[in-house]
Each structure stands twice: as C-alpha cells, then as structure tokens.
Amino acid sequence: MNTPNLVAQTLQQRILSGAYAPGGALPGQRELAIQLGVSRGALREAVSVLTALGLLRSVPGKGMFVAPHEGHARAHPLASRGAGQTMQLRYIVEPSSAALAARTAGTGIAAGLRDLQRHFQRALLDNDLVAAASSDLAFHQAIAAGSGNDIIVAISRSFEDRIGHSQRYPLANTPRLIEAFDEHEDIVAAIVDGDPAAACAAMQRHLRRAAERAGVAFTIP
C-alpha cells in the first residue's frame, strides 16, 4: 500500500469513519508511517492530497489536524498564484481539446467518458474525494486523448501532477460537489453530438465554475 493514492484512501476512510475525529491531530509522521506500513514519502504525498481536498489542515508548529466536516465557501487556503496559473493553462488548452474531440472523436469516446462519469458520480455520492479526484483527472485526460493532437496529449501528461492538484481544490467545497458531475455531462453531450462550439463552451464554463468553487482567481485570455 505504498502508493500515495492508496495511503490517501486509507487515511480518508479513517477520517470518515470517525477514527480520526474532526479537529483532532493525526499521529506524528514517523509514527503514522509505521502504523500504515508505508514510506514517509508516500505518506507526505497522501497528506498533500487530503489537504488539497480539504480533509486535513496544517497547523504550523503543531502538526496535521482533521478539518471540520464542512465545505469551503471561501478561497481554499492553499489556492495560490500557482493554482491560478494552472487554471489559466487549462482554460487555454482544454476547451480546444474538447472541441477537437467533438470534431474528430465524437461517439467513438462516448462509452469511455460515460464509464468515467459513472465512477465519478459514485465517488461523489459516497463522499470518496480521493476517488473523485482520480476520476476527474481521468475524464479530462480522456478528452485530451480524444482530441487527436499528440502535443495536447503530451501537455496533459507533462502537467498531470499540477492539473490533478488543481482539480482537488474545487472538491473541497463539499456542498457543491455534484456541480462538477453536471458540468461534465454537458461536455460529454456536446462531444457525442459532434458539436465543437458547444463542447468548447461547456468546457470553458466548467473551468470557470471549478475555479470559482475553489476560490482560485485567474485571468481569462
């Protein structure tokens, strides 16, 4: 269980089950790594994932604490200038990816996108934010692959870590979790209909709303 996502899943389950109570401190990093039987590097990455998802918060000089069970109505505490730049890059690239997917792939990727949507919806309904973030990233990568443009695919893969991190911030706004699923549905419908303009507009709308849910500001080109 040494991959960060599996470690994050385990910690998330303990938080949701109440084993780690809201407001309570996690064991120290060394002790927790031993308890879980994982490397400290994998644990650090898992903690980073859960912090971006709003499940954990760092208190300088005191350690990591379980966040209160409530959504973030304001800016995510970790939503930095770098997050804004990542969203700006996504806004430049991803609407074009969706438009190209609608033009070149269309119904050919419909089954894959709908399968990813089923996984995404189930994760959201189960409040499994780690799985939801993974499904969200896979959805956007599938659209990049469907664009038929190898350079767009390379960009998506090169910035996978930063893009994936940017997708966790909106999921911390738990009262609005289902909005992302509905926005994905609009994107899928436009791609399957072979409507590049609608696919582009649906992706732009999704990215603007995702940034707003996360409290991430970025300049729209």
PDB file of C-alpha atoms in Angstrom:
ATOM      1  CA  MET A   1       0.000   0.000   0.000  1.00  0.00           C
ATOM      2  CA  ASN A   2       2.869   2.333  -0.704  1.00  0.00           C
ATOM      3  CA  THR A   3       1.289   4.401  -3.477  1.00  0.00           C
ATOM      4  CA  PRO A   4       0.146   7.849  -2.295  1.00  0.00           C
ATOM      5  CA  ASN A   5      -3.414   7.328  -3.574  1.00  0.00           C
ATOM      6  CA  LEU A   6      -3.864   4.114  -1.595  1.00  0.00           C
ATOM      7  CA  VAL A   7      -2.426   5.767   1.504  1.00  0.00           C
ATOM      8  CA  ALA A   8      -4.762   8.740   0.978  1.00  0.00           C
ATOM      9  CA  GLN A   9      -7.722   6.341   0.630  1.00  0.00           C
ATOM     10  CA  THR A  10      -6.827   4.665   3.923  1.00  0.00           C
ATOM     11  CA  LEU A  11      -6.498   7.962   5.781  1.00  0.00           C
ATOM     12  CA  GLN A  12      -9.730   9.241   4.218  1.00  0.00           C
ATOM     13  CA  GLN A  13     -11.585   6.128   5.416  1.00  0.00           C
ATOM     14  CA  ARG A  14     -10.297   6.672   8.942  1.00  0.00           C
ATOM     15  CA  ILE A  15     -11.412  10.302   8.856  1.00  0.00           C
ATOM     16  CA  LEU A  16     -14.878   9.477   7.511  1.00  0.00           C
ATOM     17  CA  SER A  17     -15.334   6.619   9.983  1.00  0.00           C
ATOM     18  CA  GLY A  18     -14.502   8.904  12.901  1.00  0.00           C
ATOM     19  CA  ALA A  19     -11.295   7.073  13.810  1.00  0.00           C
ATOM     20  CA  TYR A  20      -9.660  10.477  13.401  1.00  0.00           C
ATOM     21  CA  ALA A  21     -12.182  12.951  14.790  1.00  0.00           C
ATOM     22  CA  PRO A  22     -12.807  16.420  13.313  1.00  0.00           C
ATOM     23  CA  GLY A  23     -10.389  18.865  14.885  1.00  0.00           C
ATOM     24  CA  GLY A  24      -8.196  16.067  16.191  1.00  0.00           C
ATOM     25  CA  ALA A  25      -4.499  15.732  15.473  1.00  0.00           C
ATOM     26  CA  LEU A  26      -3.027  12.975  13.351  1.00  0.00           C
ATOM     27  CA  PRO A  27      -0.211  10.920  14.845  1.00  0.00           C
ATOM     28  CA  GLY A  28       3.257  12.215  14.028  1.00  0.00           C
ATOM     29  CA  GLN A  29       4.563  11.463  10.553  1.00  0.00           C
ATOM     30  CA  ARG A  30       7.056   8.814  11.665  1.00  0.00           C
ATOM     31  CA  GLU A  31       4.539   7.043  13.900  1.00  0.00           C
ATOM     32  CA  LEU A  32       1.799   7.177  11.259  1.00  0.00           C
ATOM     33  CA  ALA A  33       4.081   5.806   8.536  1.00  0.00           C
ATOM     34  CA  ILE A  34       4.940   2.873  10.802  1.00  0.00           C
ATOM     35  CA  GLN A  35       1.264   2.270  11.650  1.00  0.00           C
ATOM     36  CA  LEU A  36       0.318   2.185   7.970  1.00  0.00           C
ATOM     37  CA  GLY A  37       3.417   0.293   6.863  1.00  0.00           C
ATOM     38  CA  VAL A  38       4.276   2.871   4.207  1.00  0.00           C
ATOM     39  CA  SER A  39       7.207   5.089   3.323  1.00  0.00           C
ATOM     40  CA  ARG A  40       7.295   8.613   4.703  1.00  0.00           C
ATOM     41  CA  GLY A  41       7.478   9.903   1.117  1.00  0.00           C
ATOM     42  CA  ALA A  42       4.194   8.182   0.194  1.00  0.00           C
ATOM     43  CA  LEU A  43       2.643   9.456   3.423  1.00  0.00           C
ATOM     44  CA  ARG A  44       3.710  13.051   2.690  1.00  0.00           C
ATOM     45  CA  GLU A  45       2.155  12.887  -0.785  1.00  0.00           C
ATOM     46  CA  ALA A  46      -1.052  11.386   0.614  1.00  0.00           C
ATOM     47  CA  VAL A  47      -1.277  14.138   3.231  1.00  0.00           C
ATOM     48  CA  SER A  48      -0.799  16.709   0.447  1.00  0.00           C
ATOM     49  CA  VAL A  49      -3.715  15.143  -1.469  1.00  0.00           C
ATOM     50  CA  LEU A  50      -6.021  15.186   1.565  1.00  0.00           C
ATOM     51  CA  THR A  51      -5.030  18.738   2.456  1.00  0.00           C
ATOM     52  CA  ALA A  52      -5.926  19.945  -1.046  1.00  0.00           C
ATOM     53  CA  LEU A  53      -9.243  18.095  -0.731  1.00  0.00           C
ATOM     54  CA  GLY A  54      -9.957  19.959   2.498  1.00  0.00           C
ATOM     55  CA  LEU A  55      -9.879  16.881   4.739  1.00  0.00           C
ATOM     56  CA  LEU A  56      -6.704  17.855   6.586  1.00  0.00           C
ATOM     57  CA  ARG A  57      -5.179  21.150   7.633  1.00  0.00           C
ATOM     58  CA  SER A  58      -1.684  22.009   8.758  1.00  0.00           C
ATOM     59  CA  VAL A  59      -1.121  23.980  11.954  1.00  0.00           C
ATOM     60  CA  PRO A  60       2.427  25.378  11.946  1.00  0.00           C
ATOM     61  CA  GLY A  61       4.457  24.024  14.825  1.00  0.00           C
ATOM     62  CA  LYS A  62       1.703  21.615  15.880  1.00  0.00           C
ATOM     63  CA  GLY A  63       1.181  19.164  13.019  1.00  0.00           C
ATOM     64  CA  MET A  64      -1.669  17.929  10.873  1.00  0.00           C
ATOM     65  CA  PHE A  65      -5.277  18.081  12.040  1.00  0.00           C
ATOM     66  CA  VAL A  66      -8.536  16.725  10.672  1.00  0.00           C
ATOM     67  CA  ALA A  67     -10.521  19.602   9.195  1.00  0.00           C
ATOM     68  CA  PRO A  68     -14.104  20.267  10.360  1.00  0.00           C
ATOM     69  CA  HIS A  69     -16.733  18.455   8.280  1.00  0.00           C
ATOM     70  CA  GLU A  70     -17.887  21.443   6.283  1.00  0.00           C
ATOM     71  CA  GLY A  71     -17.370  22.780   2.776  1.00  0.00           C
ATOM     72  CA  HIS A  72     -15.187  25.712   1.875  1.00  0.00           C
ATOM     73  CA  ALA A  73     -17.379  28.656   0.937  1.00  0.00           C
ATOM     74  CA  ARG A  74     -14.354  30.911   0.566  1.00  0.00           C
ATOM     75  CA  ALA A  75     -10.999  30.646  -1.116  1.00  0.00           C
ATOM     76  CA  HIS A  76      -9.207  27.386  -0.474  1.00  0.00           C
ATOM     77  CA  PRO A  77      -6.335  28.134   1.933  1.00  0.00           C
ATOM     78  CA  LEU A  78      -3.850  26.510  -0.448  1.00  0.00           C
ATOM     79  CA  ALA A  79      -5.179  28.094  -3.642  1.00  0.00           C
ATOM     80  CA  SER A  80      -2.085  30.062  -4.555  1.00  0.00           C
ATOM     81  CA  ARG A  81      -0.868  32.037  -7.545  1.00  0.00           C
ATOM     82  CA  GLY A  82       0.455  28.765  -8.963  1.00  0.00           C
ATOM     83  CA  ALA A  83      -3.058  27.298  -8.875  1.00  0.00           C
ATOM     84  CA  GLY A  84      -4.327  30.305 -10.808  1.00  0.00           C
ATOM     85  CA  GLN A  85      -1.645  29.839 -13.455  1.00  0.00           C
ATOM     86  CA  THR A  86      -2.521  26.159 -13.770  1.00  0.00           C
ATOM     87  CA  MET A  87      -6.196  27.050 -14.251  1.00  0.00           C
ATOM     88  CA  GLN A  88      -5.213  29.621 -16.855  1.00  0.00           C
ATOM     89  CA  LEU A  89      -3.226  26.997 -18.772  1.00  0.00           C
ATOM     90  CA  ARG A  90      -6.156  24.606 -18.569  1.00  0.00           C
ATOM     91  CA  TYR A  91      -8.519  27.302 -19.825  1.00  0.00           C
ATOM     92  CA  ILE A  92      -6.267  27.872 -22.832  1.00  0.00           C
ATOM     93  CA  VAL A  93      -5.822  24.176 -23.711  1.00  0.00           C
ATOM     94  CA  GLU A  94      -8.828  22.162 -22.527  1.00  0.00           C
ATOM     95  CA  PRO A  95     -11.692  23.915 -24.337  1.00  0.00           C
ATOM     96  CA  SER A  96      -9.803  23.384 -27.593  1.00  0.00           C
ATOM     97  CA  SER A  97      -9.257  19.732 -26.632  1.00  0.00           C
ATOM     98  CA  ALA A  98     -12.994  19.306 -26.114  1.00  0.00           C
ATOM     99  CA  ALA A  99     -13.774  20.988 -29.433  1.00  0.00           C
ATOM    100  CA  LEU A 100     -11.292  18.768 -31.279  1.00  0.00           C
ATOM    101  CA  ALA A 101     -12.661  15.677 -29.528  1.00  0.00           C
ATOM    102  CA  ALA A 102     -16.147  16.627 -30.714  1.00  0.00           C
ATOM    103  CA  ARG A 103     -14.871  17.107 -34.257  1.00  0.00           C
ATOM    104  CA  THR A 104     -12.571  14.097 -34.561  1.00  0.00           C
ATOM    105  CA  ALA A 105     -13.668  11.525 -31.983  1.00  0.00           C
ATOM    106  CA  GLY A 106     -17.327  12.172 -31.268  1.00  0.00           C
ATOM    107  CA  THR A 107     -19.242   8.998 -30.469  1.00  0.00           C
ATOM    108  CA  GLY A 108     -16.005   6.984 -30.546  1.00  0.00           C
ATOM    109  CA  ILE A 109     -15.116   8.012 -26.986  1.00  0.00           C
ATOM    110  CA  ALA A 110     -18.668   8.207 -25.642  1.00  0.00           C
ATOM    111  CA  ALA A 111     -18.592   4.842 -23.846  1.00  0.00           C
ATOM    112  CA  GLY A 112     -15.311   5.645 -22.124  1.00  0.00           C
ATOM    113  CA  LEU A 113     -16.450   9.084 -20.969  1.00  0.00           C
ATOM    114  CA  ARG A 114     -19.767   7.732 -19.677  1.00  0.00           C
ATOM    115  CA  ASP A 115     -17.963   4.986 -17.778  1.00  0.00           C
ATOM    116  CA  LEU A 116     -15.709   7.588 -16.161  1.00  0.00           C
ATOM    117  CA  GLN A 117     -18.788   9.624 -15.303  1.00  0.00           C
ATOM    118  CA  ARG A 118     -20.352   6.627 -13.550  1.00  0.00           C
ATOM    119  CA  HIS A 119     -17.219   6.217 -11.425  1.00  0.00           C
ATOM    120  CA  PHE A 120     -17.131   9.957 -10.744  1.00  0.00           C
ATOM    121  CA  GLN A 121     -20.777  10.077  -9.680  1.00  0.00           C
ATOM    122  CA  ARG A 122     -20.414   7.057  -7.390  1.00  0.00           C
ATOM    123  CA  ALA A 123     -17.356   8.576  -5.730  1.00  0.00           C
ATOM    124  CA  LEU A 124     -19.159  11.881  -5.203  1.00  0.00           C
ATOM    125  CA  LEU A 125     -22.238  10.183  -3.734  1.00  0.00           C
ATOM    126  CA  ASP A 126     -20.002   8.147  -1.412  1.00  0.00           C
ATOM    127  CA  ASN A 127     -18.088  11.309  -0.454  1.00  0.00           C
ATOM    128  CA  ASP A 128     -14.933   9.496  -1.594  1.00  0.00           C
ATOM    129  CA  LEU A 129     -12.991  12.598  -2.581  1.00  0.00           C
ATOM    130  CA  VAL A 130      -9.783  10.721  -3.376  1.00  0.00           C
ATOM    131  CA  ALA A 131     -11.542   8.503  -5.927  1.00  0.00           C
ATOM    132  CA  ALA A 132     -13.498  11.500  -7.247  1.00  0.00           C
ATOM    133  CA  ALA A 133     -10.291  13.428  -7.884  1.00  0.00           C
ATOM    134  CA  SER A 134      -8.789  10.438  -9.726  1.00  0.00           C
ATOM    135  CA  SER A 135     -11.917  10.058 -11.875  1.00  0.00           C
ATOM    136  CA  ASP A 136     -11.961  13.786 -12.598  1.00  0.00           C
ATOM    137  CA  LEU A 137      -8.354  13.704 -13.806  1.00  0.00           C
ATOM    138  CA  ALA A 138      -9.004  10.611 -15.939  1.00  0.00           C
ATOM    139  CA  PHE A 139     -12.023  12.318 -17.539  1.00  0.00           C
ATOM    140  CA  HIS A 140     -10.024  15.349 -18.624  1.00  0.00           C
ATOM    141  CA  GLN A 141      -7.124  13.187 -19.821  1.00  0.00           C
ATOM    142  CA  ALA A 142      -9.532  11.107 -21.915  1.00  0.00           C
ATOM    143  CA  ILE A 143     -10.767  14.251 -23.628  1.00  0.00           C
ATOM    144  CA  ALA A 144      -7.183  15.327 -24.326  1.00  0.00           C
ATOM    145  CA  ALA A 145      -6.519  11.897 -25.835  1.00  0.00           C
ATOM    146  CA  GLY A 146      -9.711  12.192 -27.887  1.00  0.00           C
ATOM    147  CA  SER A 147      -8.504  15.452 -29.413  1.00  0.00           C
ATOM    148  CA  GLY A 148      -6.255  13.502 -31.738  1.00  0.00           C
ATOM    149  CA  ASN A 149      -3.464  16.031 -31.143  1.00  0.00           C
ATOM    150  CA  ASP A 150      -0.309  14.401 -29.812  1.00  0.00           C
ATOM    151  CA  ILE A 151       1.055  17.706 -28.478  1.00  0.00           C
ATOM    152  CA  ILE A 152      -2.087  18.353 -26.438  1.00  0.00           C
ATOM    153  CA  VAL A 153      -1.800  14.822 -25.046  1.00  0.00           C
ATOM    154  CA  ALA A 154       1.867  15.474 -24.174  1.00  0.00           C
ATOM    155  CA  ILE A 155       0.946  18.729 -22.394  1.00  0.00           C
ATOM    156  CA  SER A 156      -1.755  16.934 -20.423  1.00  0.00           C
ATOM    157  CA  ARG A 157       0.691  14.233 -19.345  1.00  0.00           C
ATOM    158  CA  SER A 158       3.559  16.637 -18.631  1.00  0.00           C
ATOM    159  CA  PHE A 159       1.420  18.724 -16.291  1.00  0.00           C
ATOM    160  CA  GLU A 160      -0.588  15.819 -14.884  1.00  0.00           C
ATOM    161  CA  ASP A 161       0.527  16.432 -11.290  1.00  0.00           C
ATOM    162  CA  ARG A 162      -0.301  20.152 -11.363  1.00  0.00           C
ATOM    163  CA  ILE A 163      -3.580  19.615 -13.204  1.00  0.00           C
ATOM    164  CA  GLY A 164      -4.572  16.853 -10.796  1.00  0.00           C
ATOM    165  CA  HIS A 165      -3.724  19.064  -7.840  1.00  0.00           C
ATOM    166  CA  SER A 166      -5.820  21.921  -9.243  1.00  0.00           C
ATOM    167  CA  GLN A 167      -8.783  19.554  -9.548  1.00  0.00           C
ATOM    168  CA  ARG A 168      -8.727  18.739  -5.840  1.00  0.00           C
ATOM    169  CA  TYR A 169      -9.375  22.300  -4.655  1.00  0.00           C
ATOM    170  CA  PRO A 170     -12.964  22.533  -6.017  1.00  0.00           C
ATOM    171  CA  LEU A 171     -13.823  19.152  -4.461  1.00  0.00           C
ATOM    172  CA  ALA A 172     -13.089  20.619  -1.032  1.00  0.00           C
ATOM    173  CA  ASN A 173     -16.249  22.698  -1.494  1.00  0.00           C
ATOM    174  CA  THR A 174     -18.406  19.759  -0.460  1.00  0.00           C
ATOM    175  CA  PRO A 175     -21.860  21.440  -0.606  1.00  0.00           C
ATOM    176  CA  ARG A 176     -21.303  21.915  -4.357  1.00  0.00           C
ATOM    177  CA  LEU A 177     -19.727  18.552  -5.220  1.00  0.00           C
ATOM    178  CA  ILE A 178     -22.393  17.431  -7.705  1.00  0.00           C
ATOM    179  CA  GLU A 179     -21.958  20.556  -9.851  1.00  0.00           C
ATOM    180  CA  ALA A 180     -18.790  19.129 -11.405  1.00  0.00           C
ATOM    181  CA  PHE A 181     -20.651  15.977 -12.464  1.00  0.00           C
ATOM    182  CA  ASP A 182     -23.416  18.005 -14.126  1.00  0.00           C
ATOM    183  CA  GLU A 183     -20.864  20.150 -15.952  1.00  0.00           C
ATOM    184  CA  HIS A 184     -19.096  17.017 -17.184  1.00  0.00           C
ATOM    185  CA  GLU A 185     -22.427  15.767 -18.518  1.00  0.00           C
ATOM    186  CA  ASP A 186     -22.775  18.904 -20.653  1.00  0.00           C
ATOM    187  CA  ILE A 187     -19.271  18.369 -22.048  1.00  0.00           C
ATOM    188  CA  VAL A 188     -19.966  14.717 -22.874  1.00  0.00           C
ATOM    189  CA  ALA A 189     -23.250  15.582 -24.593  1.00  0.00           C
ATOM    190  CA  ALA A 190     -21.584  18.184 -26.806  1.00  0.00           C
ATOM    191  CA  ILE A 191     -18.725  15.850 -27.758  1.00  0.00           C
ATOM    192  CA  VAL A 192     -21.078  12.970 -28.556  1.00  0.00           C
ATOM    193  CA  ASP A 193     -23.272  15.313 -30.623  1.00  0.00           C
ATOM    194  CA  GLY A 194     -20.206  16.313 -32.623  1.00  0.00           C
ATOM    195  CA  ASP A 195     -20.673  19.979 -31.736  1.00  0.00           C
ATOM    196  CA  PRO A 196     -17.228  21.600 -31.329  1.00  0.00           C
ATOM    197  CA  ALA A 197     -18.573  25.045 -30.372  1.00  0.00           C
ATOM    198  CA  ALA A 198     -20.830  23.618 -27.663  1.00  0.00           C
ATOM    199  CA  ALA A 199     -18.032  21.374 -26.357  1.00  0.00           C
ATOM    200  CA  CYS A 200     -15.659  24.337 -26.155  1.00  0.00           C
ATOM    201  CA  ALA A 201     -18.245  26.486 -24.364  1.00  0.00           C
ATOM    202  CA  ALA A 202     -19.162  23.683 -21.944  1.00  0.00           C
ATOM    203  CA  MET A 203     -15.520  23.148 -21.006  1.00  0.00           C
ATOM    204  CA  GLN A 204     -14.943  26.877 -20.526  1.00  0.00           C
ATOM    205  CA  ARG A 205     -17.995  27.083 -18.277  1.00  0.00           C
ATOM    206  CA  HIS A 206     -16.826  24.069 -16.276  1.00  0.00           C
ATOM    207  CA  LEU A 207     -13.348  25.510 -15.705  1.00  0.00           C
ATOM    208  CA  ARG A 208     -14.693  28.939 -14.701  1.00  0.00           C
ATOM    209  CA  ARG A 209     -17.087  27.364 -12.211  1.00  0.00           C
ATOM    210  CA  ALA A 210     -14.448  24.979 -10.865  1.00  0.00           C
ATOM    211  CA  ALA A 211     -12.141  27.925 -10.211  1.00  0.00           C
ATOM    212  CA  GLU A 212     -14.972  29.796  -8.506  1.00  0.00           C
ATOM    213  CA  ARG A 213     -15.776  26.794  -6.278  1.00  0.00           C
ATOM    214  CA  ALA A 214     -12.123  26.632  -5.243  1.00  0.00           C
ATOM    215  CA  GLY A 215     -11.705  30.355  -4.780  1.00  0.00           C
ATOM    216  CA  VAL A 216      -8.940  30.349  -7.421  1.00  0.00           C
ATOM    217  CA  ALA A 217      -8.596  33.560  -9.402  1.00  0.00           C
ATOM    218  CA  PHE A 218      -7.118  33.590 -12.875  1.00  0.00           C
ATOM    219  CA  THR A 219      -7.174  35.937 -15.867  1.00  0.00           C
ATOM    220  CA  ILE A 220      -9.251  34.598 -18.752  1.00  0.00           C
ATOM    221  CA  PRO A 221      -7.395  35.110 -22.053  1.00  0.00           C
TER     222      PRO A 221
END
